[in-house]
PDB file of C-alpha atoms in Angstrom:
ATOM      1  CA  MET A  89     -32.765 -29.675  -8.376  1.00 72.00           C
ATOM      2  CA  TRP A  90     -32.471 -25.875  -8.482  1.00 78.00           C
ATOM      3  CA  LEU A  91     -29.813 -25.978  -5.758  1.00 75.00           C
ATOM      4  CA  ILE A  92     -27.711 -28.462  -7.757  1.00 76.00           C
ATOM      5  CA  THR A  93     -28.031 -26.283 -10.847  1.00 80.00           C
ATOM      6  CA  GLU A  94     -27.011 -23.217  -8.847  1.00 79.00           C
ATOM      7  CA  ILE A  95     -23.967 -25.035  -7.453  1.00 75.00           C
ATOM      8  CA  PHE A  96     -22.831 -25.966 -10.969  1.00 68.00           C
ATOM      9  CA  VAL A  97     -23.292 -22.365 -12.111  1.00 72.00           C
ATOM     10  CA  VAL A  98     -21.193 -21.104  -9.185  1.00 75.00           C
ATOM     11  CA  LEU A  99     -18.448 -23.658  -9.912  1.00 76.00           C
ATOM     12  CA  PHE A 100     -18.499 -22.692 -13.584  1.00 72.00           C
ATOM     13  CA  LYS A 101     -18.126 -19.004 -12.712  1.00 78.00           C
ATOM     14  CA  ILE A 102     -15.268 -19.747 -10.289  1.00 80.00           C
ATOM     15  CA  LEU A 103     -13.483 -21.785 -12.959  1.00 78.00           C
ATOM     16  CA  GLY A 104     -13.943 -18.911 -15.369  1.00 76.00           C
ATOM     17  CA  THR A 105     -12.331 -16.424 -12.991  1.00 76.00           C
ATOM     18  CA  ILE A 106      -9.412 -18.826 -12.385  1.00 76.00           C
ATOM     19  CA  LEU A 107      -8.810 -19.220 -16.105  1.00 75.00           C
ATOM     20  CA  GLU A 108      -9.086 -15.471 -16.618  1.00 72.00           C
ATOM     21  CA  SER A 109      -6.554 -14.885 -13.826  1.00 71.00           C
ATOM     22  CA  ILE A 110      -4.109 -17.357 -15.379  1.00 74.00           C
ATOM     23  CA  PHE A 111      -4.556 -15.724 -18.787  1.00 65.00           C
ATOM     24  CA  ARG A 112      -3.915 -12.278 -17.323  1.00 65.00           C
ATOM     25  CA  LYS A 113      -0.705 -13.512 -15.702  1.00 72.00           C
ATOM     26  CA  ILE A 114       0.495 -14.466 -19.176  1.00 77.00           C
ATOM     27  CA  VAL A 115      -1.065 -11.551 -21.064  1.00 70.00           C
ATOM     28  CA  PRO A 116      -1.446  -8.548 -18.726  1.00 76.00           C
ATOM     29  CA  PRO A 117      -4.279  -6.141 -19.513  1.00 74.00           C
ATOM     30  CA  LYS A 118      -3.448  -2.911 -21.285  1.00 83.00           C
ATOM     31  CA  LYS A 119      -2.525  -0.026 -18.985  1.00 85.00           C
ATOM     32  CA  LYS A 120      -5.306   2.512 -18.583  1.00 90.00           C
ATOM     33  CA  ASP A 121      -4.787   6.109 -19.631  1.00 90.00           C
ATOM     34  CA  ILE A 122      -4.390   8.530 -16.707  1.00 94.00           C
ATOM     35  CA  SER A 123      -3.630  11.616 -18.760  1.00 92.00           C
ATOM     36  CA  GLY A 124      -5.556  14.526 -17.298  1.00 90.00           C
ATOM     37  CA  GLN A 125      -5.964  12.785 -13.959  1.00 96.00           C
ATOM     38  CA  THR A 126      -4.998  14.006 -10.483  1.00 97.00           C
ATOM     39  CA  VAL A 127      -3.018  11.791  -8.101  1.00 97.00           C
ATOM     40  CA  LEU A 128      -2.724  12.441  -4.356  1.00 98.00           C
ATOM     41  CA  ILE A 129       0.178  10.800  -2.525  1.00 98.00           C
ATOM     42  CA  THR A 130       0.614  10.824   1.245  1.00 97.00           C
ATOM     43  CA  GLY A 131       4.117  10.492   2.636  1.00 95.00           C
ATOM     44  CA  ALA A 132       5.379  12.092  -0.572  1.00 95.00           C
ATOM     45  CA  GLY A 133       8.604  13.364   0.973  1.00 93.00           C
ATOM     46  CA  GLY A 134      10.053   9.897   1.645  1.00 86.00           C
ATOM     47  CA  GLY A 135      12.049   7.634  -0.659  1.00 87.00           C
ATOM     48  CA  LEU A 136       9.145   5.622  -2.022  1.00 93.00           C
ATOM     49  CA  GLY A 137       6.885   8.688  -2.100  1.00 94.00           C
ATOM     50  CA  ILE A 138       9.353  10.533  -4.334  1.00 95.00           C
ATOM     51  CA  GLN A 139       9.630   7.629  -6.741  1.00 96.00           C
ATOM     52  CA  LEU A 140       5.858   7.113  -6.831  1.00 97.00           C
ATOM     53  CA  ALA A 141       5.431  10.772  -7.772  1.00 97.00           C
ATOM     54  CA  ILE A 142       7.944  10.490 -10.603  1.00 96.00           C
ATOM     55  CA  ALA A 143       6.478   7.190 -11.818  1.00 96.00           C
ATOM     56  CA  PHE A 144       2.918   8.556 -11.963  1.00 97.00           C
ATOM     57  CA  ILE A 145       4.104  11.626 -13.867  1.00 95.00           C
ATOM     58  CA  LYS A 146       6.023   9.515 -16.364  1.00 95.00           C
ATOM     59  CA  GLN A 147       2.863   7.467 -16.932  1.00 95.00           C
ATOM     60  CA  GLY A 148       0.940  10.597 -17.871  1.00 93.00           C
ATOM     61  CA  ALA A 149      -0.711  11.956 -14.708  1.00 95.00           C
ATOM     62  CA  ALA A 150      -1.556  15.639 -15.165  1.00 92.00           C
ATOM     63  CA  LYS A 151      -1.240  16.834 -11.583  1.00 95.00           C
ATOM     64  CA  LEU A 152       0.229  15.564  -8.328  1.00 97.00           C
ATOM     65  CA  ILE A 153      -1.011  16.618  -4.910  1.00 98.00           C
ATOM     66  CA  LEU A 154       1.680  15.832  -2.380  1.00 98.00           C
ATOM     67  CA  TRP A 155       1.079  15.437   1.356  1.00 98.00           C
ATOM     68  CA  ASP A 156       3.758  15.096   3.978  1.00 97.00           C
ATOM     69  CA  ILE A 157       4.365  16.142   7.556  1.00 96.00           C
ATOM     70  CA  ASN A 158       7.842  17.334   6.513  1.00 95.00           C
ATOM     71  CA  GLU A 159       7.323  20.500   4.469  1.00 95.00           C
ATOM     72  CA  GLU A 160      10.920  20.713   3.261  1.00 95.00           C
ATOM     73  CA  ALA A 161      11.057  17.101   2.063  1.00 95.00           C
ATOM     74  CA  ASN A 162       7.673  17.494   0.391  1.00 96.00           C
ATOM     75  CA  GLU A 163       8.884  20.549  -1.535  1.00 96.00           C
ATOM     76  CA  ARG A 164      11.938  18.613  -2.737  1.00 96.00           C
ATOM     77  CA  THR A 165       9.634  16.004  -4.253  1.00 96.00           C
ATOM     78  CA  ALA A 166       7.530  18.717  -5.862  1.00 96.00           C
ATOM     79  CA  SER A 167      10.648  20.293  -7.360  1.00 95.00           C
ATOM     80  CA  GLN A 168      11.575  17.023  -9.044  1.00 95.00           C
ATOM     81  CA  VAL A 169       8.096  16.746 -10.507  1.00 94.00           C
ATOM     82  CA  ARG A 170       8.120  20.339 -11.750  1.00 95.00           C
ATOM     83  CA  ALA A 171      11.513  19.745 -13.349  1.00 94.00           C
ATOM     84  CA  LEU A 172       9.742  17.189 -15.539  1.00 92.00           C
ATOM     85  CA  GLY A 173       7.320  19.882 -16.674  1.00 90.00           C
ATOM     86  CA  LYS A 174       4.323  18.740 -14.633  1.00 92.00           C
ATOM     87  CA  GLU A 175       2.209  20.362 -11.939  1.00 94.00           C
ATOM     88  CA  ALA A 176       2.809  19.485  -8.304  1.00 96.00           C
ATOM     89  CA  VAL A 177       1.055  21.046  -5.317  1.00 97.00           C
ATOM     90  CA  THR A 178       2.186  20.481  -1.737  1.00 97.00           C
ATOM     91  CA  TYR A 179       0.262  20.399   1.532  1.00 97.00           C
ATOM     92  CA  THR A 180       1.758  19.921   4.966  1.00 97.00           C
ATOM     93  CA  CYS A 181      -0.392  17.393   6.808  1.00 97.00           C
ATOM     94  CA  ASP A 182       0.015  15.069   9.771  1.00 96.00           C
ATOM     95  CA  CYS A 183      -2.065  12.096   8.681  1.00 97.00           C
ATOM     96  CA  CYS A 184      -2.290  10.892  12.292  1.00 96.00           C
ATOM     97  CA  GLN A 185      -4.520  13.857  13.093  1.00 96.00           C
ATOM     98  CA  ARG A 186      -8.041  13.097  11.891  1.00 96.00           C
ATOM     99  CA  GLU A 187      -9.321  16.660  11.892  1.00 97.00           C
ATOM    100  CA  GLU A 188      -6.208  17.898  10.121  1.00 97.00           C
ATOM    101  CA  VAL A 189      -6.680  15.297   7.385  1.00 98.00           C
ATOM    102  CA  TYR A 190     -10.308  16.354   6.942  1.00 98.00           C
ATOM    103  CA  ARG A 191      -9.337  20.034   6.872  1.00 98.00           C
ATOM    104  CA  VAL A 192      -6.565  19.631   4.292  1.00 98.00           C
ATOM    105  CA  ALA A 193      -8.737  17.306   2.208  1.00 98.00           C
ATOM    106  CA  GLU A 194     -11.424  19.994   2.001  1.00 97.00           C
ATOM    107  CA  LEU A 195      -8.809  22.489   0.835  1.00 97.00           C
ATOM    108  CA  VAL A 196      -7.694  20.066  -1.858  1.00 97.00           C
ATOM    109  CA  LYS A 197     -11.240  19.545  -3.106  1.00 97.00           C
ATOM    110  CA  GLN A 198     -11.959  23.282  -3.119  1.00 96.00           C
ATOM    111  CA  GLU A 199      -8.730  24.224  -4.874  1.00 96.00           C
ATOM    112  CA  HIS A 200      -8.224  21.279  -7.226  1.00 95.00           C
ATOM    113  CA  GLY A 201     -11.520  19.431  -7.539  1.00 95.00           C
ATOM    114  CA  PHE A 202     -11.653  15.685  -8.088  1.00 96.00           C
ATOM    115  CA  VAL A 203      -8.876  13.310  -6.961  1.00 97.00           C
ATOM    116  CA  ASP A 204      -8.729  10.340  -9.328  1.00 97.00           C
ATOM    117  CA  ILE A 205      -6.089   8.266  -7.549  1.00 98.00           C
ATOM    118  CA  LEU A 206      -5.450   8.305  -3.794  1.00 98.00           C
ATOM    119  CA  VAL A 207      -2.191   6.682  -2.705  1.00 98.00           C
ATOM    120  CA  ASN A 208      -2.018   5.935   1.035  1.00 98.00           C
ATOM    121  CA  ASN A 209       1.757   5.725   1.315  1.00 96.00           C
ATOM    122  CA  ALA A 210       2.630   7.432   4.617  1.00 94.00           C
ATOM    123  CA  GLY A 211       3.979   5.022   7.210  1.00 93.00           C
ATOM    124  CA  ILE A 212       6.267   4.593  10.193  1.00 91.00           C
ATOM    125  CA  LEU A 213       8.473   1.815  11.625  1.00 88.00           C
ATOM    126  CA  SER A 214      10.130   1.647  15.041  1.00 86.00           C
ATOM    127  CA  GLY A 215      11.949  -1.689  14.849  1.00 84.00           C
ATOM    128  CA  LYS A 216      12.135  -2.592  18.537  1.00 87.00           C
ATOM    129  CA  ARG A 217      11.224  -5.413  20.863  1.00 90.00           C
ATOM    130  CA  LEU A 218       7.726  -5.142  22.274  1.00 92.00           C
ATOM    131  CA  LEU A 219       8.935  -4.164  25.737  1.00 92.00           C
ATOM    132  CA  SER A 220      11.405  -1.629  24.335  1.00 91.00           C
ATOM    133  CA  LEU A 221       8.650   0.315  22.609  1.00 92.00           C
ATOM    134  CA  THR A 222       7.030   3.234  24.357  1.00 95.00           C
ATOM    135  CA  ASP A 223       3.266   3.493  24.521  1.00 96.00           C
ATOM    136  CA  GLU A 224       3.505   6.592  22.354  1.00 96.00           C
ATOM    137  CA  GLN A 225       5.472   4.749  19.638  1.00 95.00           C
ATOM    138  CA  ILE A 226       2.906   1.959  19.511  1.00 96.00           C
ATOM    139  CA  GLN A 227       0.056   4.422  19.281  1.00 97.00           C
ATOM    140  CA  LYS A 228       1.797   6.446  16.563  1.00 96.00           C
ATOM    141  CA  THR A 229       2.382   3.327  14.464  1.00 96.00           C
ATOM    142  CA  ILE A 230      -1.280   2.337  14.613  1.00 97.00           C
ATOM    143  CA  GLU A 231      -2.446   5.885  13.953  1.00 97.00           C
ATOM    144  CA  LEU A 232      -0.325   6.405  10.855  1.00 97.00           C
ATOM    145  CA  ASN A 233      -0.211   2.913   9.350  1.00 97.00           C
ATOM    146  CA  VAL A 234      -3.888   2.041   9.910  1.00 97.00           C
ATOM    147  CA  LEU A 235      -6.178   4.842  11.038  1.00 98.00           C
ATOM    148  CA  ALA A 236      -4.827   7.391   8.571  1.00 98.00           C
ATOM    149  CA  ASN A 237      -6.145   5.171   5.770  1.00 98.00           C
ATOM    150  CA  PHE A 238      -9.640   5.636   7.169  1.00 98.00           C
ATOM    151  CA  TRP A 239      -9.370   9.416   7.357  1.00 98.00           C
ATOM    152  CA  THR A 240      -7.977   9.910   3.853  1.00 98.00           C
ATOM    153  CA  THR A 241     -10.295   7.396   2.212  1.00 98.00           C
ATOM    154  CA  ARG A 242     -13.396   8.779   3.944  1.00 98.00           C
ATOM    155  CA  SER A 243     -12.343  12.220   2.722  1.00 98.00           C
ATOM    156  CA  PHE A 244     -12.118  11.388  -0.987  1.00 98.00           C
ATOM    157  CA  ILE A 245     -14.249   8.306  -1.634  1.00 98.00           C
ATOM    158  CA  PRO A 246     -17.604  10.161  -1.620  1.00 97.00           C
ATOM    159  CA  GLN A 247     -16.546  12.018  -4.777  1.00 97.00           C
ATOM    160  CA  MET A 248     -15.426   8.752  -6.315  1.00 98.00           C
ATOM    161  CA  MET A 249     -18.787   7.199  -5.515  1.00 98.00           C
ATOM    162  CA  GLU A 250     -20.625  10.092  -7.149  1.00 97.00           C
ATOM    163  CA  ARG A 251     -18.775   9.392 -10.406  1.00 97.00           C
ATOM    164  CA  ASN A 252     -18.209   5.661  -9.888  1.00 98.00           C
ATOM    165  CA  HIS A 253     -14.622   6.377 -10.810  1.00 97.00           C
ATOM    166  CA  GLY A 254     -11.330   6.341  -8.934  1.00 97.00           C
ATOM    167  CA  ASN A 255      -8.569   4.251  -7.439  1.00 98.00           C
ATOM    168  CA  ILE A 256      -7.493   3.860  -3.812  1.00 98.00           C
ATOM    169  CA  VAL A 257      -3.989   2.481  -3.373  1.00 98.00           C
ATOM    170  CA  THR A 258      -2.761   1.154  -0.027  1.00 98.00           C
ATOM    171  CA  ILE A 259       0.990   0.746   0.384  1.00 97.00           C
ATOM    172  CA  SER A 260       1.040  -1.938   3.045  1.00 95.00           C
ATOM    173  CA  SER A 261       3.861  -4.440   3.554  1.00 93.00           C
ATOM    174  CA  SER A 262       4.673  -8.133   3.338  1.00 90.00           C
ATOM    175  CA  ALA A 263       4.673  -7.808   7.138  1.00 88.00           C
ATOM    176  CA  GLY A 264       0.902  -7.480   6.804  1.00 91.00           C
ATOM    177  CA  SER A 265       0.745 -11.191   5.980  1.00 89.00           C
ATOM    178  CA  PHE A 266       4.028 -12.551   7.335  1.00 87.00           C
ATOM    179  CA  PRO A 267       4.889 -11.562  10.942  1.00 87.00           C
ATOM    180  CA  CYS A 268       8.413 -10.664  11.946  1.00 86.00           C
ATOM    181  CA  ALA A 269      10.231 -10.392  15.273  1.00 87.00           C
ATOM    182  CA  TYR A 270      11.075  -6.899  16.510  1.00 88.00           C
ATOM    183  CA  LEU A 271       8.222  -5.522  14.397  1.00 90.00           C
ATOM    184  CA  ILE A 272       5.176  -6.387  16.489  1.00 93.00           C
ATOM    185  CA  ASP A 273       3.630  -2.922  16.323  1.00 95.00           C
ATOM    186  CA  TYR A 274       4.475  -2.593  12.621  1.00 94.00           C
ATOM    187  CA  CYS A 275       3.146  -6.045  11.704  1.00 94.00           C
ATOM    188  CA  THR A 276      -0.036  -5.363  13.649  1.00 96.00           C
ATOM    189  CA  SER A 277      -0.571  -2.097  11.817  1.00 96.00           C
ATOM    190  CA  LYS A 278       0.131  -3.615   8.408  1.00 96.00           C
ATOM    191  CA  HIS A 279      -2.234  -6.504   9.126  1.00 96.00           C
ATOM    192  CA  GLY A 280      -4.746  -3.743   9.788  1.00 97.00           C
ATOM    193  CA  SER A 281      -4.078  -1.992   6.493  1.00 97.00           C
ATOM    194  CA  VAL A 282      -4.441  -5.306   4.643  1.00 97.00           C
ATOM    195  CA  GLY A 283      -7.777  -5.933   6.352  1.00 97.00           C
ATOM    196  CA  PHE A 284      -8.878  -2.377   5.657  1.00 98.00           C
ATOM    197  CA  THR A 285      -8.230  -2.643   1.921  1.00 97.00           C
ATOM    198  CA  GLU A 286      -9.646  -6.140   1.483  1.00 97.00           C
ATOM    199  CA  ALA A 287     -12.817  -5.170   3.360  1.00 97.00           C
ATOM    200  CA  LEU A 288     -13.082  -1.966   1.318  1.00 98.00           C
ATOM    201  CA  GLN A 289     -12.759  -4.008  -1.878  1.00 97.00           C
ATOM    202  CA  ARG A 290     -15.602  -6.225  -0.745  1.00 97.00           C
ATOM    203  CA  GLU A 291     -17.839  -3.333   0.308  1.00 98.00           C
ATOM    204  CA  LEU A 292     -17.392  -1.524  -3.011  1.00 98.00           C
ATOM    205  CA  TYR A 293     -18.233  -4.774  -4.822  1.00 96.00           C
ATOM    206  CA  VAL A 294     -21.395  -5.343  -2.776  1.00 97.00           C
ATOM    207  CA  LEU A 295     -22.500  -1.736  -3.286  1.00 97.00           C
ATOM    208  CA  GLY A 296     -21.965  -2.000  -7.035  1.00 97.00           C
ATOM    209  CA  TYR A 297     -19.185   0.571  -7.459  1.00 97.00           C
ATOM    210  CA  ASP A 298     -17.379  -1.318 -10.205  1.00 95.00           C
ATOM    211  CA  GLY A 299     -15.621   1.829 -11.426  1.00 96.00           C
ATOM    212  CA  ILE A 300     -13.664   2.305  -8.200  1.00 97.00           C
ATOM    213  CA  ASN A 301     -10.627   0.076  -7.988  1.00 96.00           C
ATOM    214  CA  THR A 302      -8.524  -0.676  -4.927  1.00 97.00           C
ATOM    215  CA  THR A 303      -4.918  -1.803  -5.091  1.00 97.00           C
ATOM    216  CA  LEU A 304      -3.276  -3.449  -2.075  1.00 97.00           C
ATOM    217  CA  VAL A 305       0.526  -3.436  -2.274  1.00 97.00           C
ATOM    218  CA  GLN A 306       2.594  -5.714  -0.039  1.00 95.00           C
ATOM    219  CA  PRO A 307       6.297  -5.236  -0.740  1.00 92.00           C
ATOM    220  CA  PHE A 308       9.259  -6.900   0.900  1.00 88.00           C
ATOM    221  CA  PHE A 309      11.768  -4.484   2.449  1.00 83.00           C
ATOM    222  CA  ILE A 310      12.355  -1.374   0.357  1.00 85.00           C
ATOM    223  CA  ASP A 311      15.673   0.454   0.677  1.00 80.00           C
ATOM    224  CA  THR A 312      14.193   3.777   1.807  1.00 72.00           C
ATOM    225  CA  GLY A 313      15.761   4.053   5.262  1.00 64.00           C
ATOM    226  CA  ILE A 314      12.581   3.167   7.133  1.00 60.00           C
ATOM    227  CA  SER A 315      14.045  -0.227   8.152  1.00 58.00           C
ATOM    228  CA  TRP A 316      17.747   0.000   8.766  1.00 55.00           C
ATOM    229  CA  TYR A 317      18.881  -3.629   8.878  1.00 62.00           C
ATOM    230  CA  PRO A 318      16.630  -5.875   6.775  1.00 71.00           C
ATOM    231  CA  LYS A 319      17.926  -9.425   6.352  1.00 67.00           C
ATOM    232  CA  ALA A 320      17.563 -12.094   3.674  1.00 73.00           C
ATOM    233  CA  ARG A 321      19.874 -15.093   3.350  1.00 67.00           C
ATOM    234  CA  PHE A 322      19.125 -15.441  -0.359  1.00 70.00           C
ATOM    235  CA  PRO A 323      18.959 -11.891  -1.730  1.00 69.00           C
ATOM    236  CA  LYS A 324      18.209 -13.034  -5.261  1.00 73.00           C
ATOM    237  CA  LEU A 325      15.128 -14.836  -3.993  1.00 74.00           C
ATOM    238  CA  ASN A 326      14.076 -12.094  -1.562  1.00 76.00           C
ATOM    239  CA  PRO A 327      15.823  -8.935  -2.754  1.00 80.00           C
ATOM    240  CA  ILE A 328      15.850  -5.663  -0.858  1.00 82.00           C
ATOM    241  CA  LEU A 329      13.877  -3.548  -3.314  1.00 88.00           C
ATOM    242  CA  LYS A 330      15.085  -0.278  -4.763  1.00 90.00           C
ATOM    243  CA  PRO A 331      12.518   2.548  -4.402  1.00 91.00           C
ATOM    244  CA  ASP A 332      12.389   3.338  -8.129  1.00 93.00           C
ATOM    245  CA  TYR A 333      11.897  -0.332  -9.030  1.00 94.00           C
ATOM    246  CA  ALA A 334       9.139  -0.751  -6.438  1.00 94.00           C
ATOM    247  CA  ALA A 335       7.418   2.474  -7.508  1.00 95.00           C
ATOM    248  CA  ASN A 336       7.387   1.495 -11.192  1.00 96.00           C
ATOM    249  CA  LYS A 337       5.924  -1.923 -10.353  1.00 95.00           C
ATOM    250  CA  ILE A 338       3.292  -0.350  -8.105  1.00 96.00           C
ATOM    251  CA  VAL A 339       2.202   2.240 -10.674  1.00 96.00           C
ATOM    252  CA  SER A 340       2.112  -0.415 -13.395  1.00 95.00           C
ATOM    253  CA  ALA A 341      -0.204  -2.513 -11.196  1.00 94.00           C
ATOM    254  CA  VAL A 342      -2.432   0.491 -10.501  1.00 95.00           C
ATOM    255  CA  LEU A 343      -2.748   1.225 -14.218  1.00 95.00           C
ATOM    256  CA  ARG A 344      -3.813  -2.377 -14.828  1.00 94.00           C
ATOM    257  CA  ASP A 345      -6.378  -2.260 -12.012  1.00 93.00           C
ATOM    258  CA  GLU A 346      -4.726  -5.090 -10.096  1.00 93.00           C
ATOM    259  CA  LYS A 347      -6.325  -5.780  -6.731  1.00 94.00           C
ATOM    260  CA  GLN A 348      -3.346  -7.203  -4.862  1.00 93.00           C
ATOM    261  CA  VAL A 349       0.366  -6.938  -5.549  1.00 92.00           C
ATOM    262  CA  PHE A 350       3.227  -8.736  -3.815  1.00 92.00           C
ATOM    263  CA  LEU A 351       6.758  -7.463  -4.453  1.00 91.00           C
ATOM    264  CA  PRO A 352       8.539  -9.613  -5.379  1.00 86.00           C
ATOM    265  CA  ARG A 353       5.763 -11.706  -6.899  1.00 84.00           C
ATOM    266  CA  ASN A 354       7.045 -14.949  -5.356  1.00 80.00           C
ATOM    267  CA  LEU A 355       5.740 -13.781  -1.973  1.00 80.00           C
ATOM    268  CA  ALA A 356       2.325 -14.954  -3.153  1.00 79.00           C
ATOM    269  CA  ILE A 357       3.662 -18.511  -2.912  1.00 81.00           C
ATOM    270  CA  SER A 358       4.527 -17.861   0.735  1.00 79.00           C
ATOM    271  CA  LEU A 359       0.920 -16.869   1.343  1.00 76.00           C
ATOM    272  CA  ALA A 360      -0.209 -20.255   0.046  1.00 80.00           C
ATOM    273  CA  LEU A 361       2.362 -22.018   2.230  1.00 81.00           C
ATOM    274  CA  LYS A 362       1.104 -20.091   5.247  1.00 82.00           C
ATOM    275  CA  ALA A 363      -2.353 -21.541   4.698  1.00 82.00           C
ATOM    276  CA  ILE A 364      -1.009 -25.094   4.377  1.00 87.00           C
ATOM    277  CA  LEU A 365       1.989 -25.554   6.652  1.00 82.00           C
ATOM    278  CA  PRO A 366       1.983 -25.864  10.463  1.00 88.00           C
ATOM    279  CA  LEU A 367       3.213 -22.832  12.371  1.00 83.00           C
ATOM    280  CA  LYS A 368       6.434 -24.566  13.464  1.00 87.00           C
ATOM    281  CA  ALA A 369       7.188 -25.454   9.851  1.00 84.00           C
ATOM    282  CA  LEU A 370       6.844 -21.801   8.914  1.00 80.00           C
ATOM    283  CA  TYR A 371       9.298 -20.852  11.663  1.00 84.00           C
ATOM    284  CA  ILE A 372      11.801 -23.412  10.380  1.00 85.00           C
ATOM    285  CA  LEU A 373      11.421 -22.167   6.807  1.00 80.00           C
ATOM    286  CA  ASN A 374      11.777 -18.535   7.862  1.00 81.00           C
ATOM    287  CA  ASP A 375      14.908 -19.336   9.874  1.00 80.00           C
ATOM    288  CA  PHE A 376      16.387 -21.087   6.844  1.00 84.00           C
ATOM    289  CA  LEU A 377      15.654 -18.121   4.578  1.00 78.00           C
ATOM    290  CA  GLY A 378      16.973 -15.704   7.211  1.00 74.00           C
ATOM    291  CA  LEU A 379      14.196 -13.171   6.708  1.00 77.00           C
ATOM    292  CA  GLY A 380      13.629 -10.320   9.143  1.00 76.00           C
ATOM    293  CA  ILE A 381      15.424  -7.339  10.609  1.00 75.00           C
ATOM    294  CA  ASP A 382      18.425  -7.033  12.897  1.00 70.00           C
ATOM    295  CA  GLU A 383      17.376  -6.086  16.395  1.00 64.00           C
ATOM    296  CA  HIS A 384      20.504  -4.019  16.997  1.00 52.00           C
ATOM    297  CA  TYR A 385      19.624  -0.490  16.004  1.00 49.00           C
ATOM    298  CA  PRO A 386      22.044   2.398  16.391  1.00 44.00           C
ATOM    299  CA  ARG A 387      19.179   4.877  16.332  1.00 46.00           C
ATOM    300  CA  PRO A 388      16.563   4.383  19.046  1.00 45.00           C
ATOM    301  CA  ASP A 389      13.932   6.741  17.628  1.00 48.00           C
ATOM    302  CA  ALA A 390      11.363   5.779  15.045  1.00 42.00           C
ATOM    303  CA  LYS A 391      11.954   7.037  11.539  1.00 44.00           C
ATOM    304  CA  LYS A 392       8.996   8.084   9.444  1.00 42.00           C
ATOM    305  CA  ALA A 393       8.535   6.873   5.929  1.00 39.00           C
ATOM    306  CA  ASN A 394       6.801  10.106   5.056  1.00 36.00           C
TER     307      ASN A 394
END
């Protein structure tokens, strides 16, 4: 009898969350106030990193801490932020190097205190067939797109746990859920970043840290130069995203404490189809939509997103 009652309670709670989700799709929650807060962005020197910095500042962030392996590019981003009258501090950091991440993170905490929002944005894409990749390229992709998330999060989440406050944002990719030819290393790494964030969400929930939000972002191709020949037969259905558009959507989602964001939103439908359709049907559908990247690259070397 008690088991039946418990089952009905669980079903009632599930129905409640479904109805709440539908309501929030129609009436989004109010954006939270981040005035006075500090935002740290990795890969801040790249196209999306620049636009994320500007978007966070325009939404009221008090200070930006910018990480990038490219010091010159990082300073250019900082200059744009300072031109808007806000504070931006730069640190040169190779997020692939665990000890370097820990070292720079300690400097940040000593010099600037608490980081409210951590944005794991740094990434890399090679865009080659599996057998055309070097071992070093594969390793670099995994190190930056997956392992770096561990090092940065482990650096800043203890402070967040002490206050039960903070937000960890993972800029993954639609490739983290939908595999693509000529991107085996990239898809593998983005699957890893999806798993990392979803598991982190679950662990924070189990541990009772309801004040720490995680936001998983899975965009379609963004026109930042990281992928040189993205393809889509129906660009209105699957548009190549502009960095400023993507950044504004991402920041808006962060400020509403959304857990998972697909850009464009219709990619969520594809996730449902993936769970329902046979694998061959998915191949046929993907061929029809013409989604992917061109394998013919004029530049053989990987280009970093940060």
